[in-house]
mmCIF file with all atom_site columns, C-alpha atoms in Angstrom:
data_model
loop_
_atom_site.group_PDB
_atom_site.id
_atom_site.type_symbol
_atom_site.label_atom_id
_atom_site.label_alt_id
_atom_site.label_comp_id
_atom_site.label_asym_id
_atom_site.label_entity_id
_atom_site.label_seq_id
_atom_site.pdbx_PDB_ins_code
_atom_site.Cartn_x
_atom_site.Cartn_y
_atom_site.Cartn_z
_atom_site.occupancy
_atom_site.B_iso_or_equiv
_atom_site.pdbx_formal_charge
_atom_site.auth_seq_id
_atom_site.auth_comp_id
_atom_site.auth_asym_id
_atom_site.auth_atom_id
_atom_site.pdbx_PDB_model_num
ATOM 1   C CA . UNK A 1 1   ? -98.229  134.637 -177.997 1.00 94.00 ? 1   UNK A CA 1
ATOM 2   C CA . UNK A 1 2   ? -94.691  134.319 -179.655 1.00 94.00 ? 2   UNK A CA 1
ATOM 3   C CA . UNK A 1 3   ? -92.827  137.515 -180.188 1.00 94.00 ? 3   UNK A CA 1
ATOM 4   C CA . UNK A 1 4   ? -89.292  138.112 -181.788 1.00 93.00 ? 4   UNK A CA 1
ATOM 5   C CA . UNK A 1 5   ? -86.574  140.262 -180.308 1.00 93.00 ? 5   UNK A CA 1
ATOM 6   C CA . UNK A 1 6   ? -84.240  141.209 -183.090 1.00 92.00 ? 6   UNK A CA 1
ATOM 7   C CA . UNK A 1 7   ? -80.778  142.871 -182.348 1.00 87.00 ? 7   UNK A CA 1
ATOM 8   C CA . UNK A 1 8   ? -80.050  145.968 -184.254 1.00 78.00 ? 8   UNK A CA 1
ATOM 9   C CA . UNK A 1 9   ? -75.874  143.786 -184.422 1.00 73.00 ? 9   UNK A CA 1
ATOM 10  C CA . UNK A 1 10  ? -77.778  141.146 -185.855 1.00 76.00 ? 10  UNK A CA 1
ATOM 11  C CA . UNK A 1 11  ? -79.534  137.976 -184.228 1.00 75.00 ? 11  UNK A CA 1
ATOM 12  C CA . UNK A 1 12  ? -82.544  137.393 -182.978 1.00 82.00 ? 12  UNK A CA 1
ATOM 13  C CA . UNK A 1 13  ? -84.650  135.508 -180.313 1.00 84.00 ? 13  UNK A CA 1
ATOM 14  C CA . UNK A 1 14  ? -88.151  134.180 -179.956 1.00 89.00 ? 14  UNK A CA 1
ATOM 15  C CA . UNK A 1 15  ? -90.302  134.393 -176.771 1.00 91.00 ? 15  UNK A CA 1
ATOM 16  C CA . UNK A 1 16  ? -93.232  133.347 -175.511 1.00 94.00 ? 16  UNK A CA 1
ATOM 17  C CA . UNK A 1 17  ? -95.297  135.964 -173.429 1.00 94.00 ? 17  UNK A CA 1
ATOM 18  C CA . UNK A 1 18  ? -98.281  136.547 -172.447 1.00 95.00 ? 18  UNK A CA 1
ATOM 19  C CA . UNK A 1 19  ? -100.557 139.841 -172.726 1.00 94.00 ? 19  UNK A CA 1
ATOM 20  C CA . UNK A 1 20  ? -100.086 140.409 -168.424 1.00 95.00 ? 20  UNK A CA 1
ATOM 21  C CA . UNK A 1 21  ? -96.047  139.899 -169.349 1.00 95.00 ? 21  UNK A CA 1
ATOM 22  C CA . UNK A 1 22  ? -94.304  143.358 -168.054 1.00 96.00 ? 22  UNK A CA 1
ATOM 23  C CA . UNK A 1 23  ? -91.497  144.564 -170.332 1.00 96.00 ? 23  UNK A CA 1
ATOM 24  C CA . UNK A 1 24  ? -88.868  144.263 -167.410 1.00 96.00 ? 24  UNK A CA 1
ATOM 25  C CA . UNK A 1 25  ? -89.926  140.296 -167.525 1.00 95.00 ? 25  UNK A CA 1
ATOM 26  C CA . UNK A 1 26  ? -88.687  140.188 -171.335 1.00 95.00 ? 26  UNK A CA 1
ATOM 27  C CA . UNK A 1 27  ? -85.648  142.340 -170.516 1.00 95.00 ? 27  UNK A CA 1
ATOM 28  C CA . UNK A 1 28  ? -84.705  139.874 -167.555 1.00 93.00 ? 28  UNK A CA 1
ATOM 29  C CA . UNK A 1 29  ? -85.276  136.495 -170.512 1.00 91.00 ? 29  UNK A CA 1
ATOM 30  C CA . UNK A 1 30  ? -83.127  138.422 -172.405 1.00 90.00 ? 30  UNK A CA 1
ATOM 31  C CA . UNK A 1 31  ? -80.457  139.060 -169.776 1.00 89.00 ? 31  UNK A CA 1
ATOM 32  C CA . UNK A 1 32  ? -80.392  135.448 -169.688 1.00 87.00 ? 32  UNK A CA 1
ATOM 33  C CA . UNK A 1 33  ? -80.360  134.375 -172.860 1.00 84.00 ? 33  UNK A CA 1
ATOM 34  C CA . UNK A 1 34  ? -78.480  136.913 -175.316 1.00 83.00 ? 34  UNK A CA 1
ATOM 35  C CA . UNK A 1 35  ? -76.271  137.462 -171.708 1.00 82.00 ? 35  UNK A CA 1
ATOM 36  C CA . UNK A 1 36  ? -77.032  141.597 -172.175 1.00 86.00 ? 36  UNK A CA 1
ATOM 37  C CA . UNK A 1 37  ? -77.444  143.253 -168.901 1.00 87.00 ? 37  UNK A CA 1
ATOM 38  C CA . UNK A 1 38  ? -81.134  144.771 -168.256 1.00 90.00 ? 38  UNK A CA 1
ATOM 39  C CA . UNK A 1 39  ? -79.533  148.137 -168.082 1.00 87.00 ? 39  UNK A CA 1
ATOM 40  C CA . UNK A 1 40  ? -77.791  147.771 -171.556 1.00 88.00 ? 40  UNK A CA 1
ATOM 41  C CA . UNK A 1 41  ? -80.709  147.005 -172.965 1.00 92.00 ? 41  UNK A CA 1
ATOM 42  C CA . UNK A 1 42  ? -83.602  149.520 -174.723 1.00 93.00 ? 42  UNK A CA 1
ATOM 43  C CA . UNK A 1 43  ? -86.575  147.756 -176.477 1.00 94.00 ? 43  UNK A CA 1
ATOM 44  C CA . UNK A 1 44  ? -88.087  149.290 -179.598 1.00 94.00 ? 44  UNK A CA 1
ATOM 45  C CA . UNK A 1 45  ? -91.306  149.177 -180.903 1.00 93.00 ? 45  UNK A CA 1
ATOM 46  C CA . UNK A 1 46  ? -91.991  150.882 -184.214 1.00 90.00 ? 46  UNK A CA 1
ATOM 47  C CA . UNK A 1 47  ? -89.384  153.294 -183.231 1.00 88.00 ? 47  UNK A CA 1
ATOM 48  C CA . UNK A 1 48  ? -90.636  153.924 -179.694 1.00 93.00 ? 48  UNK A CA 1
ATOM 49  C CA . UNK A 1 49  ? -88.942  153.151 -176.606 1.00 94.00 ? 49  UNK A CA 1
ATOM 50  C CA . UNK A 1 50  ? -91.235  150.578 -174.684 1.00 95.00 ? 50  UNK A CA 1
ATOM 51  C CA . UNK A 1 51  ? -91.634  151.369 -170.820 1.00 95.00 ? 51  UNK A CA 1
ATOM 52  C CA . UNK A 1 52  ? -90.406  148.608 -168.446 1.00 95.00 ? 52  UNK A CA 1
ATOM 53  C CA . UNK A 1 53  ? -93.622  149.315 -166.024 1.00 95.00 ? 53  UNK A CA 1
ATOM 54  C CA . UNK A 1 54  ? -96.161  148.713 -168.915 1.00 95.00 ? 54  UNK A CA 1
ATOM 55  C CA . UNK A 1 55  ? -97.544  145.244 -169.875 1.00 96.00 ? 55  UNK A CA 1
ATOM 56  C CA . UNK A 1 56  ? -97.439  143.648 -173.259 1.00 95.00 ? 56  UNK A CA 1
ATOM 57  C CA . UNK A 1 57  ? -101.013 144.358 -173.623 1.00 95.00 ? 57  UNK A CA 1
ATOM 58  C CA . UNK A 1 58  ? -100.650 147.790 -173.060 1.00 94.00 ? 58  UNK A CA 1
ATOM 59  C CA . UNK A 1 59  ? -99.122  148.027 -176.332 1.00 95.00 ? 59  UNK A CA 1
ATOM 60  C CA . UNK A 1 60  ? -102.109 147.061 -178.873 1.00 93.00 ? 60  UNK A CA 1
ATOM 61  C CA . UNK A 1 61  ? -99.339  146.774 -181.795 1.00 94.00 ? 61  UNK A CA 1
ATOM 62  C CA . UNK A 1 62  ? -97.771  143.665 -180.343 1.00 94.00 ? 62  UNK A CA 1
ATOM 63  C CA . UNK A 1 63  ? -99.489  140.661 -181.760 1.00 93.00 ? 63  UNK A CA 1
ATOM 64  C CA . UNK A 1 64  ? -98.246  137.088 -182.484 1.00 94.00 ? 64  UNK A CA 1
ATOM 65  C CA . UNK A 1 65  ? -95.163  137.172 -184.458 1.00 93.00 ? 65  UNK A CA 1
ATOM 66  C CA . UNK A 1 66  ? -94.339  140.812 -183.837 1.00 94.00 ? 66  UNK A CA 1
ATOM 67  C CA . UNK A 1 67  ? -90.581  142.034 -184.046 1.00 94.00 ? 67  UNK A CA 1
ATOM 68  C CA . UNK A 1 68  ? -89.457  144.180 -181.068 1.00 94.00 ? 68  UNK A CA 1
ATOM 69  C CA . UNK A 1 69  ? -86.144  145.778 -181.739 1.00 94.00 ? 69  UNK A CA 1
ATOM 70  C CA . UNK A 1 70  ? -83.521  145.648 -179.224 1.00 94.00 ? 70  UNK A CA 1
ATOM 71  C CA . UNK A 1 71  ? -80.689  148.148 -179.258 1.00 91.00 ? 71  UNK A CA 1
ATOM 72  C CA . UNK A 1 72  ? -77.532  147.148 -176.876 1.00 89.00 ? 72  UNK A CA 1
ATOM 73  C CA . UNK A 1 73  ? -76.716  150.926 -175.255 1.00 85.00 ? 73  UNK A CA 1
ATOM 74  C CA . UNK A 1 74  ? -72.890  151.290 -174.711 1.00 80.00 ? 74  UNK A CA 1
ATOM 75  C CA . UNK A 1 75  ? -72.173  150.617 -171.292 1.00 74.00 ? 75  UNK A CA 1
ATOM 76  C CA . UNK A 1 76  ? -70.113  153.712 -169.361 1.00 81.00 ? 76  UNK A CA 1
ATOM 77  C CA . UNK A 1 77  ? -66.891  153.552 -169.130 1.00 89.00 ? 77  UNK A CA 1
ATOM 78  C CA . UNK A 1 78  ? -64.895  153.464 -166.072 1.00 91.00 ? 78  UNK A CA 1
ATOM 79  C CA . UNK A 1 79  ? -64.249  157.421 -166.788 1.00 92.00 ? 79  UNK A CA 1
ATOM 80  C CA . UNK A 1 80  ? -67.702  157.970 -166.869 1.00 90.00 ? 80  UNK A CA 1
ATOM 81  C CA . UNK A 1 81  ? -68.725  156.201 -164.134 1.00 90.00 ? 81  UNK A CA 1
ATOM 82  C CA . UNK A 1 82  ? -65.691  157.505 -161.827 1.00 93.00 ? 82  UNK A CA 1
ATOM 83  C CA . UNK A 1 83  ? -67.033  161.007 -162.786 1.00 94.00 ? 83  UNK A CA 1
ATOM 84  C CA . UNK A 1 84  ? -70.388  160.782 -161.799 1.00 90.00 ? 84  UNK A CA 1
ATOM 85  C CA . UNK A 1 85  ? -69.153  159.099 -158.301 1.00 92.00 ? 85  UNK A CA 1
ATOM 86  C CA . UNK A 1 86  ? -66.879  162.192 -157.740 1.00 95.00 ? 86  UNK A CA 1
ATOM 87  C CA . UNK A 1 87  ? -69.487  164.526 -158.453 1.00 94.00 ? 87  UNK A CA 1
ATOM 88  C CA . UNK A 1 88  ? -72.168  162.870 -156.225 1.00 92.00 ? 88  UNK A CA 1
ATOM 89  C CA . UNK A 1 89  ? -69.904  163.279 -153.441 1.00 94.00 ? 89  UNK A CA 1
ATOM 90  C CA . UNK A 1 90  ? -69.755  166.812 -153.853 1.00 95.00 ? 90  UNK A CA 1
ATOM 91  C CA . UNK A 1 91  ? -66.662  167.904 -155.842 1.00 95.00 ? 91  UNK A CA 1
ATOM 92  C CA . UNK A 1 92  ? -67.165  169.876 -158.887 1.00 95.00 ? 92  UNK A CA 1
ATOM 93  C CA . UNK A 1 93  ? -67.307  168.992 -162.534 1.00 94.00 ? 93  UNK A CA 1
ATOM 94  C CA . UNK A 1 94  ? -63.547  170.264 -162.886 1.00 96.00 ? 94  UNK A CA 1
ATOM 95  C CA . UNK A 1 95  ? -62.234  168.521 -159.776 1.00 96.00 ? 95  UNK A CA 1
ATOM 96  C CA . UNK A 1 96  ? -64.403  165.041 -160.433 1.00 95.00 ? 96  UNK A CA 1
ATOM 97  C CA . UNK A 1 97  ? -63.079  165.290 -164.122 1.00 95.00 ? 97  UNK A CA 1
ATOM 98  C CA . UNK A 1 98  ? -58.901  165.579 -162.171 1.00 96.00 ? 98  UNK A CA 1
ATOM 99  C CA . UNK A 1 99  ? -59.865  162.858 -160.057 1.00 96.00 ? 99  UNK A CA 1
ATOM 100 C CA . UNK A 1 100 ? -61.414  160.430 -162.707 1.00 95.00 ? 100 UNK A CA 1
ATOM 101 C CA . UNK A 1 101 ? -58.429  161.249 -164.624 1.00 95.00 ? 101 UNK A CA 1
ATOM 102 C CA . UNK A 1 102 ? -56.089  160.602 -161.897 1.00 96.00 ? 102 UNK A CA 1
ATOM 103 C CA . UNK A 1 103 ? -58.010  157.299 -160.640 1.00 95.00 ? 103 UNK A CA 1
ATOM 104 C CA . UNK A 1 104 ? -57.326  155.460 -164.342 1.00 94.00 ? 104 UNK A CA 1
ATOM 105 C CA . UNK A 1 105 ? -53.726  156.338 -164.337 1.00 95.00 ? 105 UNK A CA 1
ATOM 106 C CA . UNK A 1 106 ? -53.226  154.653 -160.857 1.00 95.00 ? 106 UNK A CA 1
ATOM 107 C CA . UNK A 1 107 ? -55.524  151.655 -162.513 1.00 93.00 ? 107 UNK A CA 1
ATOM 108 C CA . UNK A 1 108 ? -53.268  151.789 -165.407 1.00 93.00 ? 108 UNK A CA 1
ATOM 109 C CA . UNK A 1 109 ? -50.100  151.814 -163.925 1.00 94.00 ? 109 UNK A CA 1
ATOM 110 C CA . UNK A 1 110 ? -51.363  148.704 -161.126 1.00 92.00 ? 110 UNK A CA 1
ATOM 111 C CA . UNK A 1 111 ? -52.835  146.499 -164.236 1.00 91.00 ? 111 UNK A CA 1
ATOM 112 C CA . UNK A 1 112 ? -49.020  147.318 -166.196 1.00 92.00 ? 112 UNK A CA 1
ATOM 113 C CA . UNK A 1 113 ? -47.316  145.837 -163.109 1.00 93.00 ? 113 UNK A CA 1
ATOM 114 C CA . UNK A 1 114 ? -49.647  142.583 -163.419 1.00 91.00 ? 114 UNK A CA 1
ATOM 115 C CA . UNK A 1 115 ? -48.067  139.209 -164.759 1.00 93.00 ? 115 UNK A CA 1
ATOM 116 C CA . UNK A 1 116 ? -49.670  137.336 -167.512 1.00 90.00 ? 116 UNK A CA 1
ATOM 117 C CA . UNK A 1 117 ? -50.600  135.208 -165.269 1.00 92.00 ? 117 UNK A CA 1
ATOM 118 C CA . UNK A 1 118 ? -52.252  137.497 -162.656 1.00 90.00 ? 118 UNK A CA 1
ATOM 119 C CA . UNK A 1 119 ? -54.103  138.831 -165.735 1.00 89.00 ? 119 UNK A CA 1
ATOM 120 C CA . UNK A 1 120 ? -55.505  134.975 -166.326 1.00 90.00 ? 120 UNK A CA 1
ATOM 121 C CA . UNK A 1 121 ? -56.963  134.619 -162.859 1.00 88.00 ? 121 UNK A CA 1
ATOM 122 C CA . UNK A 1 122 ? -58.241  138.176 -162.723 1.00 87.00 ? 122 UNK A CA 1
ATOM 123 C CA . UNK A 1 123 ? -60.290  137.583 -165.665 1.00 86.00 ? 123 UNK A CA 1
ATOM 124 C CA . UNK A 1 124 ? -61.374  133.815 -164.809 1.00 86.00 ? 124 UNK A CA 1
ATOM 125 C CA . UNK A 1 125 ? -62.376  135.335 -161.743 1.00 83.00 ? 125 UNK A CA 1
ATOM 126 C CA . UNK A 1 126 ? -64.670  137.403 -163.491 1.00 81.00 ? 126 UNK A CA 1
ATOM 127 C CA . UNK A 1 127 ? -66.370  135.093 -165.675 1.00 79.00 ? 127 UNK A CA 1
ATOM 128 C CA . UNK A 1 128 ? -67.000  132.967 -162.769 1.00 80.00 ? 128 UNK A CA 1
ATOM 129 C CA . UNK A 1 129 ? -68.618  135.589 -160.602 1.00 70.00 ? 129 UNK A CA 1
ATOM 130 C CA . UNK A 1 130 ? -70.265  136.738 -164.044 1.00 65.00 ? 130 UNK A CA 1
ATOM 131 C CA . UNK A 1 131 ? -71.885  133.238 -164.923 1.00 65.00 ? 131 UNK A CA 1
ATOM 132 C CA . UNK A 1 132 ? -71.096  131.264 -162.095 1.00 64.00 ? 132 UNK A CA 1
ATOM 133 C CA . UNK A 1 133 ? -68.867  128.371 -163.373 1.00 60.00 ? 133 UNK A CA 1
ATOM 134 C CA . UNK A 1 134 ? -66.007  128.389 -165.986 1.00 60.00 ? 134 UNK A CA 1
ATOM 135 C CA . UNK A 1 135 ? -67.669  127.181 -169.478 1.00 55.00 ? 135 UNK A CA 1
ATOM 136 C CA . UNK A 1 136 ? -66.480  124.023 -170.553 1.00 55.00 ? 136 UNK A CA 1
ATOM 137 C CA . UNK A 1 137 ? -64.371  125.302 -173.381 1.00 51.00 ? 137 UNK A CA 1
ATOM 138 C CA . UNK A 1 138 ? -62.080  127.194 -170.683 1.00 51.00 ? 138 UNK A CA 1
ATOM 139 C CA . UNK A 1 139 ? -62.278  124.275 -168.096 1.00 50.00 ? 139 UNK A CA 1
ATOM 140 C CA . UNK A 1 140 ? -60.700  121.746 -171.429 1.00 51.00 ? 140 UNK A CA 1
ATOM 141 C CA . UNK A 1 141 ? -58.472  124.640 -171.941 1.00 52.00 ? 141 UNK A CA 1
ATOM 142 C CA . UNK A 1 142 ? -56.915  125.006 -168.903 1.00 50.00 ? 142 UNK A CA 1
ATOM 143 C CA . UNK A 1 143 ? -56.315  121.106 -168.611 1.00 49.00 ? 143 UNK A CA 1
ATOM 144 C CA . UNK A 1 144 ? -54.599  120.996 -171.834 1.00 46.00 ? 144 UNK A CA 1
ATOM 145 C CA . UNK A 1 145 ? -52.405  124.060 -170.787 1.00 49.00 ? 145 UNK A CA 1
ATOM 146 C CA . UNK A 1 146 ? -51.167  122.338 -167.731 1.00 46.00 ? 146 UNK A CA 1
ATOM 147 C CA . UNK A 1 147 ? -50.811  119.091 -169.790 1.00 48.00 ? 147 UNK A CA 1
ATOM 148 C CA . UNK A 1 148 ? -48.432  120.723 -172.041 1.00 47.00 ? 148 UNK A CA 1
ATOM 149 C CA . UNK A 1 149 ? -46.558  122.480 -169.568 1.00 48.00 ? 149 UNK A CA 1
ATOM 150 C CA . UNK A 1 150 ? -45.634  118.921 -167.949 1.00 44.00 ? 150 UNK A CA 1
ATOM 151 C CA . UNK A 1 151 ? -45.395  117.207 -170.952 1.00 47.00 ? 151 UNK A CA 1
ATOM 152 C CA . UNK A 1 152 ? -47.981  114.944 -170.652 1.00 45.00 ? 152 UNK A CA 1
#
């Protein structure tokens, strides 16, 4: 059957499934297509939160052509995430709070120091380890830049 996953920003994707199809297996198809992490991602149903565990046929609502909703949760912050580390290494709220604070000034004050071109190959770096390969528009890019800087 063909369902429809439908961004709450706008967009939308069809998918072919099948009634044994577990909701993680259309979370991962969407990871790879719409490029939205699994754990950013909460599928709606009529207003209900569908379970990654349960099949498609487990929900009796989802026919052929049905809209599933999918809402993009904000991903934590370094802050956040810094926090919670702290915490689950046994310091308090208070004292994993000074420490998270203390940890983004240092990560602050290190990315200020970087050049503009450090910057550049930090965050090539990233979209390679994030999709594997430089997209085409970036690998033309680069060329040209280089081409311009020698005149050629």
């Amino acid at each position: 059957m063909n369902i429809i996953i439908k961004q709450l920003q706008g967009g939308e994707c069809s998918l072919q499934v099948q009634p044994s199809t577990k909701i993680s297996e259309i979370k991962s198809h969407i990871a790879t297509t719409l490029r939205i992490p699994i754990s950013e991602q909460k599928l709606l149903l009529l207003g209900r939160t569908l379970a990654d565990d349960q099949t498609v046929q487990s929900y009796p609502q989802i026919k052929n052509g049905t809209k599933l909703n999918l809402v993009v949760k904000k991903p934590e912050g370094l802050l956040e995430v810094s926090t919670k580390y702290f915490k689950k290494h046994g310091m308090s709220e208070m004292e994993a709070k000074n420490a998270a604070n203390r940890l983004l000034k240092v990560v602050e004050e290190k990315f200020n120091k970087l050049s503009w071109d450090d910057i550049e190959r930090l965050s090539l770096d990233c979209m390679i380890e994030e999709c594997g390969h430089l997209q085409p528009a970036l690998e033309q890019e680069q060329e040209t830049e280089c081409e311009d800087a020698f005149g050629l």
